Short mmCIF file of C-alpha atoms in Angstrom, two decimals:
data_model
loop_
_atom_site.label_atom_id
_atom_site.label_comp_id
_atom_site.label_asym_id
_atom_site.label_seq_id
_atom_site.Cartn_x
_atom_site.Cartn_y
_atom_site.Cartn_z
CA MET A 59 27.54 -53.51 47.46
CA THR A 60 28.64 -51.63 45.29
CA LEU A 61 26.09 -52.23 42.75
CA ALA A 62 23.66 -51.83 45.38
CA LEU A 63 23.93 -48.15 46.27
CA VAL A 64 24.91 -47.88 42.37
CA ILE A 65 20.90 -48.99 41.44
CA ARG A 66 19.09 -47.45 44.47
CA MET A 67 21.08 -44.17 43.25
CA ARG A 68 20.72 -44.37 39.63
CA GLY A 69 16.72 -45.20 40.48
CA TRP A 70 16.87 -49.08 38.21
CA LEU A 71 15.17 -51.20 40.36
CA ALA A 72 11.59 -49.74 39.88
CA PRO A 73 11.67 -49.20 36.36
CA VAL A 74 13.05 -52.46 35.47
CA LEU A 75 10.71 -54.04 37.81
CA LEU A 76 7.63 -52.79 36.03
CA GLY A 77 9.82 -54.07 32.71
CA VAL A 78 9.44 -57.19 34.29
CA ALA A 79 5.45 -56.71 34.82
CA VAL A 80 4.77 -55.13 31.65
CA LEU A 81 6.92 -57.98 29.51
CA ALA A 82 4.85 -60.57 31.33
CA VAL A 83 1.52 -58.91 29.84
CA SER A 84 2.71 -58.03 26.79
CA ALA A 85 3.99 -61.67 25.91
CA PHE A 86 0.18 -63.33 27.72
CA PHE A 87 -1.90 -60.29 27.68
CA GLY A 88 -1.45 -58.16 24.24
CA ASP A 89 -4.02 -59.30 22.99
CA VAL A 90 -7.14 -57.90 25.48
CA SER A 91 -9.17 -55.30 24.32
CA ALA A 92 -9.40 -52.31 26.28
CA ALA A 93 -11.40 -49.49 24.84
CA ALA A 94 -9.82 -45.92 25.13
CA PRO A 95 -12.32 -42.88 25.82
CA MET A 96 -12.92 -40.58 22.70
CA ALA A 97 -10.23 -43.33 20.23
CA ASP A 98 -11.14 -43.90 16.23
CA GLY A 99 -11.22 -46.66 16.76
CA PRO A 100 -10.53 -50.63 18.70
CA ARG A 101 -7.90 -50.00 20.79
CA HIS A 102 -5.95 -53.59 22.71
CA LEU A 103 -3.92 -54.05 25.85
CA ARG A 104 -0.88 -53.67 23.36
CA HIS A 105 -1.17 -49.97 22.55
CA TYR A 106 -1.51 -48.94 25.73
CA LEU A 107 1.92 -50.58 26.55
CA VAL A 108 3.52 -48.31 23.01
CA GLY A 109 1.62 -45.43 23.74
CA LEU A 110 2.74 -45.16 27.95
CA VAL A 111 5.28 -47.91 29.34
CA PRO A 112 8.54 -45.65 27.54
CA SER A 113 7.26 -42.89 29.24
CA PHE A 114 7.53 -45.47 32.42
CA ALA A 115 11.57 -45.83 31.16
CA ALA A 116 12.35 -42.31 31.03
CA GLY A 117 12.63 -42.21 34.70
CA VAL A 118 16.17 -43.86 35.14
CA LEU A 119 16.65 -40.49 32.23
CA VAL A 120 16.17 -38.15 35.09
CA ASP A 121 19.36 -36.83 35.78
CA HIS A 122 18.92 -35.26 39.65
CA ALA A 123 22.35 -34.28 40.32
CA PRO A 124 23.64 -32.63 36.93
CA THR A 125 25.65 -29.70 37.98
CA ILE A 126 28.32 -32.25 39.69
CA SER A 127 27.06 -34.77 37.82
CA ARG A 128 30.10 -34.54 35.43
CA SER A 129 32.24 -34.78 37.09
CA LEU A 130 31.56 -37.76 38.71
CA ALA A 131 33.95 -40.62 38.32
CA LYS A 132 32.67 -43.22 35.69
CA GLU A 133 29.11 -40.66 35.55
CA ALA A 134 30.30 -41.51 31.93
CA PHE A 135 29.26 -44.76 31.28
CA LEU A 136 26.99 -45.13 33.59
CA ARG A 137 25.43 -42.91 31.67
CA ARG A 138 25.14 -45.07 28.56
CA PHE A 139 23.31 -48.08 30.45
CA ASP A 140 21.12 -45.89 31.66
CA LEU A 141 19.76 -44.69 28.12
CA ALA A 142 20.23 -49.45 28.18
CA VAL A 143 17.98 -49.95 30.73
CA TYR A 144 15.83 -47.08 29.29
CA TRP A 145 15.55 -49.08 26.01
CA VAL A 146 15.32 -51.86 27.40
CA VAL A 147 12.78 -51.34 29.92
CA ALA A 148 10.44 -49.46 26.90
CA ALA A 149 11.21 -53.04 25.13
CA SER A 150 9.38 -54.87 27.23
CA ALA A 151 6.30 -53.92 25.51
CA LEU A 152 7.10 -55.02 22.40
CA PRO A 153 6.65 -59.14 22.68
CA ALA A 154 2.46 -57.93 22.25
CA THR A 155 3.48 -56.29 18.62
CA LEU A 156 6.46 -59.37 17.22
CA GLY A 157 6.01 -62.43 16.38
CA PRO A 158 3.30 -63.02 14.75
CA ALA A 159 1.46 -59.16 14.46
CA ALA A 160 4.75 -57.94 12.92
CA ALA A 161 3.44 -59.82 9.55
CA THR A 162 0.82 -56.92 9.34
CA VAL A 163 0.16 -53.08 8.33
CA GLU A 164 -1.07 -53.17 12.45
CA GLY A 165 2.18 -54.01 14.14
CA ARG A 166 4.68 -53.36 11.63
CA TYR A 167 2.79 -49.21 12.56
CA CYS A 168 3.08 -50.36 16.25
CA VAL A 169 6.70 -51.44 16.18
CA VAL A 170 7.64 -48.25 14.21
CA VAL A 171 5.83 -46.08 16.38
CA TRP A 172 7.05 -48.01 19.31
CA LEU A 173 10.33 -46.75 18.41
CA LEU A 174 9.20 -43.19 17.27
CA LEU A 175 8.25 -42.38 20.76
CA THR A 176 11.37 -43.93 22.75
CA ALA A 177 13.44 -42.64 20.73
CA ILE A 178 11.69 -38.56 21.33
CA GLY A 179 10.84 -40.24 25.68
CA VAL A 180 15.06 -40.03 24.75
CA LEU A 181 15.31 -35.61 23.60
CA PHE A 182 11.94 -35.01 25.72
CA VAL A 183 13.96 -35.95 29.18
CA LYS A 184 17.17 -35.08 29.06
CA LEU A 185 15.92 -31.78 27.89
CA LEU A 186 13.44 -30.90 29.71
CA ALA A 187 14.00 -33.77 32.93
CA SER A 188 10.65 -34.24 34.93
CA GLU A 189 8.63 -32.33 31.98
CA GLY A 190 10.34 -34.29 29.57
CA ILE A 191 8.10 -37.71 31.73
CA PHE A 192 4.79 -35.47 31.17
CA ALA A 193 5.44 -34.85 27.74
CA SER A 194 6.55 -38.45 26.49
CA ALA A 195 3.15 -39.67 28.59
CA LEU A 196 0.37 -36.89 26.72
CA LEU A 197 2.88 -38.07 23.17
CA GLY A 198 1.92 -42.11 24.19
CA ILE A 199 -2.09 -40.68 25.30
CA VAL A 200 -2.24 -38.32 22.19
CA TRP A 201 -1.03 -41.35 19.71
CA LEU A 202 -2.94 -44.23 21.74
CA VAL A 203 -6.79 -41.77 21.23
CA PHE A 204 -6.26 -40.26 17.04
CA GLY A 205 -3.00 -42.73 16.31
CA ASP A 206 -5.65 -44.41 13.72
CA THR A 207 -5.12 -40.79 11.99
CA VAL A 208 -1.96 -40.73 12.02
CA ALA A 209 -0.96 -43.83 10.13
CA PRO A 210 -1.84 -42.33 6.99
CA LEU A 211 0.73 -39.24 7.97
CA LEU A 212 3.70 -42.30 8.83
CA GLY A 213 2.23 -44.51 5.53
CA PHE A 214 0.48 -46.93 6.64
CA ASP A 215 -3.12 -48.56 5.38
CA LEU A 216 -4.74 -49.58 8.16
CA MET A 217 -7.93 -50.56 6.09
CA ALA A 218 -6.58 -52.56 3.82
CA PRO A 219 -7.40 -55.79 3.47
CA PRO A 220 -4.10 -58.11 5.05
CA GLY A 221 -1.15 -59.23 2.63
CA MET A 222 -2.85 -57.02 -0.79
CA ILE A 223 -0.07 -54.54 0.14
CA PRO A 224 3.07 -55.04 1.19
CA LEU A 225 4.53 -53.21 4.08
CA PRO A 226 6.22 -50.50 4.25
CA ASP A 227 9.64 -50.79 5.42
CA ALA A 228 10.73 -47.18 5.04
CA PRO A 229 9.18 -45.83 8.14
CA LEU A 230 10.39 -48.52 9.65
CA LEU A 231 13.86 -47.93 8.43
CA GLY A 232 13.43 -43.73 9.05
CA ALA A 233 12.55 -44.85 12.59
CA VAL A 234 15.46 -46.77 13.36
CA LEU A 235 17.28 -44.17 11.92
CA LEU A 236 15.83 -41.62 14.24
CA ALA A 237 15.71 -44.00 17.72
CA MET A 238 19.33 -43.74 16.96
CA ALA A 239 20.41 -40.44 16.41
CA CYS A 240 18.23 -39.46 19.61
CA THR A 241 20.39 -42.16 22.20
CA LEU A 242 23.20 -41.38 20.23
CA ILE A 243 22.02 -36.86 20.91
CA GLY A 244 20.56 -37.92 24.50
CA HIS A 245 23.84 -39.28 26.11
CA ARG A 246 25.84 -36.08 24.73
CA ILE A 247 22.91 -34.29 26.41
CA SER A 248 24.86 -32.90 29.84
CA GLY A 249 21.38 -32.04 32.02
CA PRO A 250 18.23 -30.43 31.74
CA ILE A 251 17.44 -27.16 29.71
CA GLY A 252 18.71 -24.16 32.88
CA SER A 253 21.05 -26.67 34.50
CA ARG A 254 23.57 -25.07 33.03
CA MET B 45 -6.10 -15.66 44.54
CA ARG B 46 -2.05 -14.34 44.50
CA GLY B 47 -0.84 -17.87 45.96
CA PRO B 48 -2.69 -19.15 42.85
CA ALA B 49 -1.30 -16.55 40.14
CA LEU B 50 2.01 -17.08 41.21
CA TRP B 51 2.34 -19.89 40.37
CA MET B 52 0.36 -19.89 37.28
CA LYS B 53 3.52 -17.10 35.92
CA THR B 54 5.79 -20.33 37.60
CA THR B 55 3.92 -23.09 34.10
CA TRP B 56 2.67 -20.44 32.07
CA TRP B 57 3.56 -23.40 30.29
CA ALA B 58 0.03 -25.52 31.23
CA PRO B 59 -2.34 -24.21 29.19
CA VAL B 60 -0.10 -23.89 26.06
CA VAL B 61 -1.24 -28.15 26.16
CA PHE B 62 -4.20 -28.01 27.15
CA ALA B 63 -4.74 -25.36 24.45
CA ILE B 64 -3.38 -28.24 22.43
CA LEU B 65 -5.71 -30.86 23.49
CA MET B 66 -8.90 -28.78 23.73
CA THR B 67 -7.99 -28.06 19.74
CA ALA B 68 -7.39 -32.11 19.04
CA THR B 69 -11.19 -32.84 20.43
CA LEU B 70 -12.33 -30.08 18.74
CA LEU B 71 -11.03 -30.63 14.68
CA ARG B 72 -11.54 -34.09 15.04
CA ASP B 73 -14.78 -34.80 14.31
CA ALA B 74 -16.47 -31.10 13.55
CA ALA B 75 -19.70 -32.75 12.93
CA TRP B 76 -21.29 -31.18 16.85
CA SER B 77 -20.98 -27.44 14.02
CA ARG B 78 -24.96 -28.07 13.52
CA SER B 79 -25.64 -28.64 17.26
CA TRP B 80 -25.45 -26.09 20.03
CA LEU B 81 -26.09 -29.24 22.26
CA TRP B 82 -23.29 -31.34 20.80
CA MET B 83 -20.62 -28.54 20.88
CA VAL B 84 -21.46 -27.36 24.56
CA SER B 85 -20.72 -31.37 25.05
CA VAL B 86 -17.66 -31.69 22.97
CA VAL B 87 -15.63 -28.82 25.14
CA ASN B 88 -16.57 -30.41 28.36
CA GLY B 89 -16.00 -33.63 27.09
CA ALA B 90 -11.82 -32.42 25.88
CA THR B 91 -12.14 -32.84 29.83
CA MET B 92 -11.62 -36.75 29.01
CA LEU B 93 -7.62 -35.36 27.12
CA ILE B 94 -7.79 -32.25 30.12
CA SER B 95 -8.58 -34.29 33.12
CA PRO B 96 -5.10 -36.58 32.45
CA ALA B 97 -3.40 -33.64 31.62
CA ALA B 98 -4.72 -31.16 34.12
CA ALA B 99 -4.06 -34.33 37.21
CA ALA B 100 -0.84 -35.17 35.91
CA LEU B 101 0.50 -31.53 35.27
CA THR B 102 -0.59 -30.93 38.71
CA ALA B 103 1.59 -34.06 40.03
CA LEU B 104 4.43 -32.53 37.84
CA VAL B 105 4.42 -29.46 39.78
CA VAL B 106 4.11 -30.15 42.79
CA LEU B 107 6.33 -32.90 43.29
CA ARG B 108 9.11 -30.60 41.75
CA SER B 109 8.60 -27.54 43.35
CA TRP B 110 6.80 -28.21 46.34
CA PRO B 111 8.22 -31.10 47.68
CA GLY B 112 8.58 -33.03 50.83
CA SER B 113 11.61 -31.07 51.85
CA VAL B 114 9.96 -28.04 50.99
CA ARG B 115 6.91 -28.22 52.25
CA ARG B 116 9.01 -29.93 55.77
CA GLN B 117 10.05 -26.19 56.47
CA LEU B 118 7.32 -24.71 56.32
CA ALA B 119 4.36 -24.88 58.91
CA PRO B 120 1.44 -27.12 58.06
CA GLY B 121 -1.32 -24.71 56.65
CA ALA B 122 1.01 -23.18 54.87
CA ALA B 123 2.60 -26.52 53.59
CA PHE B 124 -1.13 -27.88 52.74
CA ARG B 125 -1.80 -24.29 50.88
CA GLY B 126 1.14 -24.29 48.57
CA SER B 127 -0.26 -27.64 47.40
CA ILE B 128 -3.85 -26.40 46.40
CA HIS B 129 -2.87 -22.65 44.74
CA ILE B 130 -0.23 -24.92 42.67
CA ALA B 131 -3.96 -27.51 41.76
CA THR B 132 -5.75 -24.04 41.73
CA ALA B 133 -4.10 -22.65 39.30
CA MET B 134 -3.49 -25.89 36.45
CA TRP B 135 -7.97 -25.50 37.57
CA LEU B 136 -7.67 -21.94 36.41
CA ALA B 137 -5.92 -22.85 33.52
CA ALA B 138 -7.53 -25.52 31.88
CA SER B 139 -10.78 -23.81 32.74
CA ALA B 140 -9.98 -20.40 30.92
CA THR B 141 -8.91 -23.34 28.38
CA LEU B 142 -12.76 -24.65 28.28
CA LEU B 143 -13.90 -21.22 27.62
CA VAL B 144 -12.38 -20.34 25.35
CA GLY B 145 -13.21 -23.77 23.77
CA TYR B 146 -17.72 -22.19 24.00
CA VAL B 147 -15.94 -18.90 22.75
CA ALA B 148 -14.53 -20.55 19.33
CA GLY B 149 -18.04 -23.56 18.93
CA GLY B 150 -19.98 -20.67 19.60
CA ILE B 151 -18.56 -18.94 17.06
CA VAL B 152 -18.40 -21.85 14.47
CA CYS B 153 -22.11 -22.47 15.43
CA LEU B 154 -22.72 -18.52 15.12
CA THR B 155 -21.88 -19.08 11.24
CA ASN B 156 -23.06 -22.37 11.01
CA GLY B 157 -26.66 -21.87 11.73
CA ALA B 158 -27.12 -24.23 14.51
CA HIS B 159 -29.80 -25.58 15.94
CA SER B 160 -30.41 -24.32 19.47
CA GLY B 161 -30.96 -28.09 20.36
CA ALA B 162 -31.41 -28.42 24.45
CA VAL B 163 -28.88 -27.01 26.30
CA ALA B 164 -29.20 -28.05 30.44
CA TRP B 165 -28.85 -24.19 31.09
CA PRO B 166 -27.02 -24.20 33.45
CA LEU B 167 -25.70 -27.10 34.79
CA GLN B 168 -24.32 -28.72 31.57
CA PRO B 169 -22.24 -25.54 30.07
CA LEU B 170 -20.84 -25.76 34.05
CA SER B 171 -20.12 -29.61 33.93
CA GLY B 172 -16.30 -29.81 32.27
CA ILE B 173 -14.95 -26.84 34.48
CA VAL B 174 -16.64 -28.88 37.89
CA ALA B 175 -15.15 -32.06 36.46
CA LEU B 176 -11.62 -30.37 36.64
CA VAL B 177 -12.09 -29.64 40.43
CA PRO B 178 -11.60 -33.25 41.57
CA ALA B 179 -8.61 -34.37 38.61
CA VAL B 180 -6.24 -31.35 39.37
CA LEU B 181 -6.54 -32.13 43.69
CA VAL B 182 -6.33 -35.44 42.56
CA GLY B 183 -2.73 -34.66 40.77
CA ALA B 184 -1.99 -33.29 43.93
CA LEU B 185 -3.18 -36.30 46.17
CA ALA B 186 -0.78 -39.00 44.59
CA ALA B 187 2.17 -36.46 44.56
CA VAL B 188 2.23 -36.25 48.17
CA LEU B 189 1.41 -39.29 48.36
CA SER B 190 4.51 -40.95 46.42
CA PRO B 191 7.37 -38.80 46.05
CA SER B 192 8.04 -40.21 42.55
CA LEU B 193 9.01 -40.02 39.09
CA LEU B 194 6.47 -42.31 37.81
CA THR B 195 3.85 -40.62 39.52
CA ILE B 196 3.65 -38.87 36.83
CA PRO B 197 2.55 -40.95 33.76
CA THR B 198 0.92 -42.46 36.43
CA VAL B 199 -1.55 -40.13 37.30
CA PHE B 200 -1.85 -39.39 33.91
CA LEU B 201 -2.83 -42.98 32.41
CA ALA B 202 -5.32 -43.81 35.77
CA VAL B 203 -7.48 -40.45 35.65
CA PHE B 204 -7.72 -41.25 31.64
CA LEU B 205 -8.68 -44.78 32.70
CA VAL B 206 -11.34 -43.47 34.83
CA HIS B 207 -13.99 -42.45 32.29
CA PRO B 208 -14.30 -46.18 30.59
CA LEU B 209 -14.38 -47.44 33.77
CA CYS B 210 -17.25 -45.29 34.75
CA TRP B 211 -18.73 -46.01 31.67
CA ALA B 212 -18.65 -49.26 32.05
CA ASN B 213 -19.97 -49.28 35.36
CA GLN B 214 -23.01 -47.02 34.95
CA LEU B 215 -21.25 -45.08 37.74
CA PRO B 216 -21.62 -41.27 37.60
CA GLN B 217 -18.83 -39.54 35.27
CA PHE B 218 -15.66 -38.60 37.53
CA TYR B 219 -13.39 -36.08 35.63
CA SER B 220 -14.88 -36.11 32.46
CA PRO B 221 -18.43 -36.46 31.12
CA ASP B 222 -19.25 -37.97 27.96
CA ILE B 223 -19.57 -36.84 23.96
CA PRO B 224 -21.92 -38.36 22.67
CA THR B 225 -21.23 -39.40 18.59
CA VAL B 226 -24.75 -38.42 17.12
CA ASP B 227 -26.47 -35.21 16.77
CA MET B 228 -29.00 -35.61 19.46
CA VAL B 229 -31.51 -33.61 17.90
CA GLY B 230 -34.73 -33.55 19.45
CA TYR B 231 -32.91 -35.29 23.32
CA ALA B 232 -31.68 -32.80 26.52
CA LEU B 233 -29.43 -34.05 28.64
CA ALA B 234 -31.04 -35.77 32.14
CA GLY B 235 -31.15 -33.32 34.74
CA PRO B 236 -31.32 -34.90 37.31
CA ARG B 237 -28.12 -37.06 36.30
CA LEU B 238 -26.43 -34.15 34.95
CA MET B 239 -26.60 -32.72 39.00
CA TRP B 240 -25.77 -36.21 40.76
CA GLU B 241 -22.73 -36.01 39.11
CA PHE B 242 -21.76 -32.95 39.52
CA ILE B 243 -22.82 -33.61 43.29
CA GLY B 244 -19.74 -36.86 43.06
CA ASN B 245 -17.29 -34.59 41.37
CA LEU B 246 -17.84 -32.22 44.41
CA GLY B 247 -17.52 -34.67 46.85
CA LEU B 248 -14.93 -35.98 45.35
CA ALA B 249 -13.04 -32.83 44.93
CA GLY B 250 -13.20 -32.65 49.37
CA VAL B 251 -12.64 -36.32 49.97
CA GLU B 252 -8.58 -35.37 47.84
CA LEU B 253 -8.84 -32.10 49.81
CA VAL B 254 -9.05 -33.76 53.69
CA LEU B 255 -6.32 -36.34 52.04
CA ILE B 256 -4.12 -33.75 50.68
CA ARG B 257 -4.42 -32.42 54.46
CA LEU B 258 -4.20 -35.03 56.56
CA ILE B 259 -0.91 -35.96 54.07
CA VAL B 260 0.51 -33.02 54.31
CA GLN B 261 -0.19 -31.75 57.94
CA ARG B 262 1.39 -35.22 59.67
CA GLU B 263 -0.83 -34.65 62.66
CA ARG B 264 -4.68 -35.78 64.04
CA PRO B 265 -6.42 -32.89 62.19
CA SER B 266 -6.73 -30.15 64.98
CA ARG B 267 -10.17 -29.53 64.26
CA LEU B 268 -13.26 -31.27 63.95
CA TRP B 269 -15.11 -29.60 60.76
CA TRP B 270 -12.17 -31.37 58.95
CA LEU B 271 -13.61 -34.87 60.07
CA ALA B 272 -17.23 -33.26 59.61
CA LEU B 273 -15.65 -32.49 55.34
CA LEU B 274 -14.31 -36.00 54.73
CA VAL B 275 -18.23 -37.77 56.20
CA ALA B 276 -19.88 -34.99 54.26
CA SER B 277 -17.83 -35.90 51.26
CA LEU B 278 -17.80 -39.63 51.14
CA LEU B 279 -21.47 -38.88 51.48
CA LEU B 280 -22.25 -37.55 48.56
CA VAL B 281 -20.22 -39.17 46.93
CA THR B 282 -23.14 -42.13 47.97
CA LEU B 283 -25.35 -39.88 47.11
CA SER B 284 -23.89 -39.63 43.75
CA VAL B 285 -23.11 -43.32 42.82
CA ALA B 286 -26.31 -44.29 44.29
CA GLY B 287 -28.98 -41.13 42.41
CA VAL B 288 -26.93 -42.59 39.37
CA MET B 289 -27.46 -45.69 39.37
CA ALA B 290 -30.86 -45.20 40.28
CA SER B 291 -31.73 -42.86 36.81
CA PRO B 292 -29.20 -44.10 34.78
CA ALA B 293 -30.21 -42.87 31.14
CA ILE B 294 -27.98 -40.00 29.84
CA TYR B 295 -30.41 -38.29 28.08
CA VAL B 296 -34.21 -37.49 27.78
CA PRO B 297 -36.65 -36.14 25.04
CA ALA B 298 -35.98 -32.58 24.31
CA PRO B 299 -39.23 -30.49 26.39
#
């Protein structure tokens, strides 16, 4: 009873249902070709998922009553759970880039970008609330269009023939550390700018 | 214009977002600096990113600052006008960004001695600005239809995907005209198709306007001309689709 109320008030249901749907698409249709306007290379459904699922999951991070929620019982626990729901829903985009694809430069690049977009999404939404969701979606679309141009800046050579060069591990490690830092900092931010 | 001006003041950061997208589009491939026609197409084609962003921003501002809880306390007309003022403010900001893009592109073309090409006056330079009208209105429509935070990324993605869908199905290019990938020297945009796309975008905007009015007003339209506007707009969209299917060529040899 209380659980149903909590789920409704925290807005967990819609993102979790979305995550289940995304999981099915991600597991079976990640390689479907999906051309993006203006994109500087071929795009597949997995690129759409990596770029945009974080912004769809970000709704759970918005604090709808920032001025009173800090005084609510169990708020700290629920906020931690919000972050967990966010990361789990965002992770539903991952199956398309894991497995054999993760052993390629392009697959590894997608995993790193997913980590970066999800981590930055935490800060965006915690600091800017609904504008943060927009910023997160904007970043995802911009990556979708200009991803090939950005890849060398992050240390990925998408043009390299498979197996010829070792996969870069430093960007992955950096992205994991950034994701942990953003999540920990995001948990400490108590409301969007202007609410205090 | 007082309403849109007030909303432009509270959303001063929207032109910054549009300017970033315009800059990214212009810097993506600087080959357009050889041709005026290409430059105009690239500035208009920046709406492939600016239209989805403008739609999502309109949805965001309506959701946050003009939600149902506010609208229900106002007279239906005032509630409707507020939504349209927000969309107008976003349209003005995005159109101003396109004009700044023309100035910047024009300076680059002048300094590079670009060949004039065959810019289809006066429709082609206006095609991006007209395509932005249905884009901002669909954002407002989505926000009054579905008051949820998920609406923001959904509208962004949906408007972004309309372009490839229209392209693949030979439909009029709603929300954003296309960018040529090579220098179309010796060619010009086909006038009839350009006109049909104008009509289609305006018709789409009319449909969205009437739908917003019907949803926000929460009662049967008291005046017949709202129904007439809906029918006329649907007719324009149908004519536009038929016209583009009848003459699908985008480029014709320059006169």
